[in-house]
Amino acid sequence: MVGSMLRWLVCAALFWCGANSMAQVVVLNDTFESGQFASQWATTEGTGTEVVSSLADGAGPSDYYARVQGVTGDGSEAGLGLSLFNLDRQATAASDFTIAMDFRIDPLQTNRRMFNLMVNGSSNSPTPTDSALNLRYWNDTWQAYNGSWQSLDLPAITADVWHNLVLTGSNWGSGVAGAASWGVQLDGSQVLSDLKVFQNSADASGARSLSLNDRWDGVGFDIDNVSVIATPGAVANNTTVITPTSPVAYSGIYPHTAVTSTHNEVAVAALVNRNDKLWFMTYGPHITAGGTDELYSVDLSTLEHTTYHDYPGNTDANRYHSSSLGIDIVGAAYIDSSDTIRYLPATNLAAGDLVGRITGTAAHLYDPNKLYYMTMEEGLYEVDFTDLTQPAITTLRVDGNFDSIGNSIQKNLPGVHGKGLYTGQGRLFFTNNGGDSTSKGGLVEWDGQGDAEQLAAWTIVDDSAQYTEVTSRRGPVDMQADSTDTIWATGWDDESMFINTRDASTGEWTKFRMPKSSYTHGHPNGWYTEWPRIRDVGLEAGYLMSHHGMLFLVPEEFSATNPSGVKPIASHHKMIVDFVEDGDQIVLAANDASIQLGNNILPRANSNILFLDKSEIEQYGGPPKGFGGVWVNDAVAADETSDAFLISGFRDRVVHFQHHSDEAVTFTVEVDTNGTGAWQPLEQVTVEGNGDQRGSYGYYLMPKNLDAQWMRVKSDRALDSATAYLHVANPARQLNPTLTAGLSDPMVPEPRSQGVLRSMAGSDFKLEFAADQLDASGQIVGTGYYQAQLNPTTAALELVAVDSADEASLRSEAATTQDFEVDEASVILTDQGQRFRLPKGLDIFDSETSSGWRRGMREVVTERNLLNAHGTIYEVPKEFAGGGVRRMVPITTHNLDIFDFMSWRGMLVLSGVSAESAAEGHCVQSNDGKVALWFGNVDDLWSFGAPAGVGGPWKDTAVEANAASDPYLMAGYDQKQLELSHDAATAVEFTIEVDFLGTDEWSVYDTLTVQPGESLVHSFADGYSAHWVRISSNTSTNATAWFTYSVSIPLAGDYNGDGIVNLADYTVWRDKLGMRVSHGSSADGDRSGVIDAGDYQIWRDHFGDTNPSGQTSSNSTPTPEPTSVALASVSVVLPAMIRWKNRHRVAAE
């Protein structure tokens, strides 16, 4: 029935509209039989608006239909909305259209609206306001609105019975007065045509959107088998230009280059630099046949920002440069040498368009005039660009979103979320990073022979891992089908991220493993990685690679036979999607703020690009650090070596071993020192067998002076379950006072402003700030409502006081809550009923401010959270991304009075600014001079201070014998010390367990005995790290388990950190003399917080000293009570954690 309805609908469209069938676009054909709304619907809002499953109760009969729920009062719901805009990616709207559906009204017969269909001619977004055509069924009467309701000569209909409605429009947007009309057919026989009853004129603007809604006391109605066909109108100049007069960047981000759309996600997808102009488009979530994403350009000389509104708007992320064809490809757009923009038709399935979510473009294997395009759901197209004005599209594989009538279909290649496409070595390579019941993802290749629709034509290289990028040293530029360049395919699994390399001479693949810096990317369906890339951006040391929150440099000649030179350079929280060279700079594309995962205090998604000097790339974000291994509970054969794992570029490297054998197992660690494949034994680690369900555990700390590229492991016996997993790290970034200037210090009594933040829902997406003005005692002395916006003339960022009733709703809807608890021992975070404990910062964070609690958990970067708790900001994965809270890590211990934080126009925005320094650095003061906000990059946080803190699972806590404590966070901290004490009359054994995987799998680290009346201080070996730690006692007693996490204490007087105290360190001291700094940082040798004569004396006393190589071992030292440092107040234990601004001098504690 569905197929026949679509064919009948096409005939109806031709009959009523008189349109050319070749120009028609099938906008929608939704039977709802998938159990959900088709992706083409732009909005499915309204309480209760849903797809309903009821056996044979739909039209047809069928088992599914959609319910548009009734709304009492005026309401704001749009119900179901569909965009008709950009139908052929050049037209502004539809000139002619046909909408057909089955519908059923509620049997409740009252004077209420029982059916309502609107067509909008003034807005791209489906909305019931300002409609051109407004049709309703009310009180047994069909009516249309033109200032008052006009009755239509159509019969009354029977409630609770399916009826059929066809609505047509003709000559909309022609510019000729009175030319636009519409018609309606009811149940195949009752026809009205050439109607001119309009709520607003349709002569000037074509049809741009439709909505089915039930506002104004509607009772609700059902719909089924909804089909829409439209004919594009005339082409128009459809651009918006922003010309900044004096553009200002905040940490490389220009506010005026931000992008937005009506979708729940808007990401900058791909970057192309051509003719001194940067081109890019955006993508939204799972959009296959047109949306509101657009094409953009930024003039790299003037930073003029242009939006091209006629872009198709699918979820596209491809780019490609072809010198022979003279074009650059950005999504469905292709741009020639004269900057003429053209679009591939991408919405009309029936006309043979290139439909689907384009994820890659690659050179053709046999014809240089053709290119391959592949979509995320395995659609493969061959596009012949011989005639640039009219490329010929041939479908080689049907996209999985569409069969012949628009329904989704099951595809046969491994994975469900396609990513990369590349041509080389006589093959077309395709990657997939989404898992399902049959595979975790996939890497496949095709030689161009045979039927690409058939699985047999493809070679499955690997379906056991999630793959992302596939490329070579050429990148997406002039690929050559017969190139012998090594193919690089990146991806990840439970063990690590990796590069899989293909050798052209043998066709063999070799995998090289690397750590993940972040656990936030690991969704099994592949949703949270976006598009990791390897790109040539003009860096001498190699190509830039992004993956799992880490930036790497990969040498141009990297291969299985030449694997040297891979270098980790930075960790990042920002979701980086692409990057491109621009002279001395690198431009990064980002997916910043989205609302698709319940981010309910962000009404509108937005993102931006970032400009970064090449000289700064190795200092971007945080230091390289992370987690990963070669085995995670894997079966291994005796004496069989693992894959290689990267260890170069990390100061701290600890390997955790675990097995479940009853017998002792010896693990041999081998290293490749220079990347030549010359492996040498480094260490043998024997882990005794115990048959314990938790497994047997051991660890190995690699020497800090070990200079090697790769490591690998083998076991002396076959094992059913073995784990070899690393934690790797580097010293934290130095505190950067320039970045934090102006932010409030909670320990300094000073006037300040703070308050809640939220971006607004309009297309200009202003930021709103409900501000409190506090005096030096912390009391509120004034309030106000402010909006951050772009100046309409200069495009400069400004913060403007506004008298608006919106302040009350902002304070109510974005109010902060206490997102964590605090007790005497630590910060407590509860997730799914499990308590997790975190270190504490300053005592002042125990209490709320006069404005309320400081914001705790908030999504700043799409699909992952930040937690601001007790002076430390943590990265917290979403639960589906790989563990949620269990895999959180600290980014910075700032100890600043940050009240709220959010993402806006690609920037991190902070509230909590000192009134005395409101115009400093990154702070923007309001036009009335009363308040200010801080603007920067989320990855600036890594330079706000090194993670540190004190606390533990117990502080004078009554504990039960053999009951494990709550988990306490260890990952992400440098120096670690544990102090144990108790009040029992006899000695107590404390068992320390660690969870190094962050998966609630525990291993016994050690058992320590503490005599009565004593405390025992255990210093973990320098470089040791696990994710969580917990303690148990063999005796019921009152006990304290107190951790102190601090930064490394460097060689005294070694102010430049090169391992020797010499004249260079004197220069550092001299240049910083008189500066206020974070305690112990820079040249603050005596840790007083100021660079002074005391630091000079330390340099002089240690002149000539060097830092000995080797590894610091763990040790446990008993000390008598009551000198326990663990029981001192936090404010005394943490003087080194308190940050002081340069303008203050505070007496030493």
Coordinates of N, CA and C in Angstrom, one line a residue, residues 753-756 768-774 780-787 799-808 810-811 926 928 930-932:
S753 N 31.3 39.6 40.8 CA 30.0 39.3 40.2 C 29.9 37.8 39.9
Q754 N 28.8 37.2 40.0 CA 28.6 35.8 39.6 C 27.1 35.6 39.3
G755 N 26.8 34.4 38.7 CA 25.4 34.1 38.4 C 25.3 33.0 37.4
V756 N 24.1 32.7 37.0 CA 23.8 31.5 36.1 C 23.9 32.0 34.7
E768 N 22.6 34.7 27.9 CA 22.0 35.4 29.0 C 22.6 35.1 30.3
F769 N 22.7 36.1 31.2 CA 23.5 36.1 32.4 C 22.6 36.7 33.5
A770 N 22.2 36.0 34.5 CA 21.5 36.5 35.6 C 22.5 36.8 36.7
A771 N 22.9 38.0 36.9 CA 24.1 38.4 37.6 C 23.7 38.8 39.1
D772 N 24.6 38.4 40.0 CA 24.5 38.9 41.4 C 25.8 39.7 41.6
Q773 N 25.7 40.8 42.2 CA 26.9 41.6 42.5 C 27.1 41.4 44.0
L774 N 28.3 41.0 44.4 CA 28.7 40.7 45.8 C 29.7 41.7 46.3
I780 N 25.1 39.7 48.6 CA 24.6 40.2 47.4 C 24.1 41.7 47.7
V781 N 24.6 42.6 46.9 CA 24.3 44.0 47.0 C 23.6 44.5 45.8
G782 N 23.4 43.7 44.8 CA 22.8 44.1 43.5 C 22.6 42.9 42.6
T783 N 21.6 43.0 41.7 CA 21.3 42.0 40.7 C 21.1 42.7 39.4
G784 N 21.1 41.9 38.3 CA 20.9 42.4 37.0 C 20.8 41.3 36.0
Y785 N 20.2 41.6 34.8 CA 20.1 40.7 33.7 C 20.9 41.2 32.5
Y786 N 21.7 40.4 32.0 CA 22.6 40.8 30.9 C 22.6 39.8 29.8
Q787 N 22.8 40.3 28.6 CA 22.9 39.5 27.4 C 24.3 39.7 26.7
L799 N 28.7 42.8 26.4 CA 27.8 42.3 27.4 C 27.0 43.5 27.8
V800 N 25.6 43.4 27.6 CA 24.7 44.5 27.7 C 23.7 44.3 28.7
A801 N 23.5 45.3 29.6 CA 22.4 45.2 30.6 C 21.0 45.3 29.8
V802 N 20.1 44.5 30.2 CA 18.8 44.4 29.5 C 17.7 44.4 30.6
D803 N 16.7 45.2 30.5 CA 15.5 45.1 31.4 C 14.5 44.2 30.8
S804 N 14.5 43.0 31.3 CA 13.6 41.9 30.7 C 13.1 41.0 31.8
A805 N 11.8 40.6 31.5 CA 11.2 39.6 32.3 C 11.9 38.2 32.2
D806 N 12.8 38.0 31.2 CA 13.4 36.8 31.0 C 14.4 36.4 32.2
E807 N 14.7 37.4 33.0 CA 15.6 37.2 34.1 C 15.0 36.2 35.1
A808 N 13.7 36.3 35.4 CA 13.1 35.4 36.3 C 13.1 34.0 35.9
L810 N 15.2 32.7 33.7 CA 16.6 32.2 33.7 C 17.0 31.7 35.1
R811 N 16.7 32.5 36.1 CA 17.1 32.2 37.4 C 16.4 30.9 37.9
S926 N 30.5 44.4 31.4 CA 29.2 44.9 30.9 C 29.2 46.4 30.6
D928 N 27.4 48.6 31.7 CA 27.1 49.5 32.8 C 28.3 49.4 33.9
K930 N 29.1 47.0 35.8 CA 28.8 46.4 37.1 C 29.2 44.9 37.2
V931 N 29.3 44.2 36.1 CA 29.6 42.8 36.1 C 30.5 42.4 34.9
A932 N 31.0 41.2 34.9 CA 31.8 40.8 33.8 C 31.8 39.3 33.7

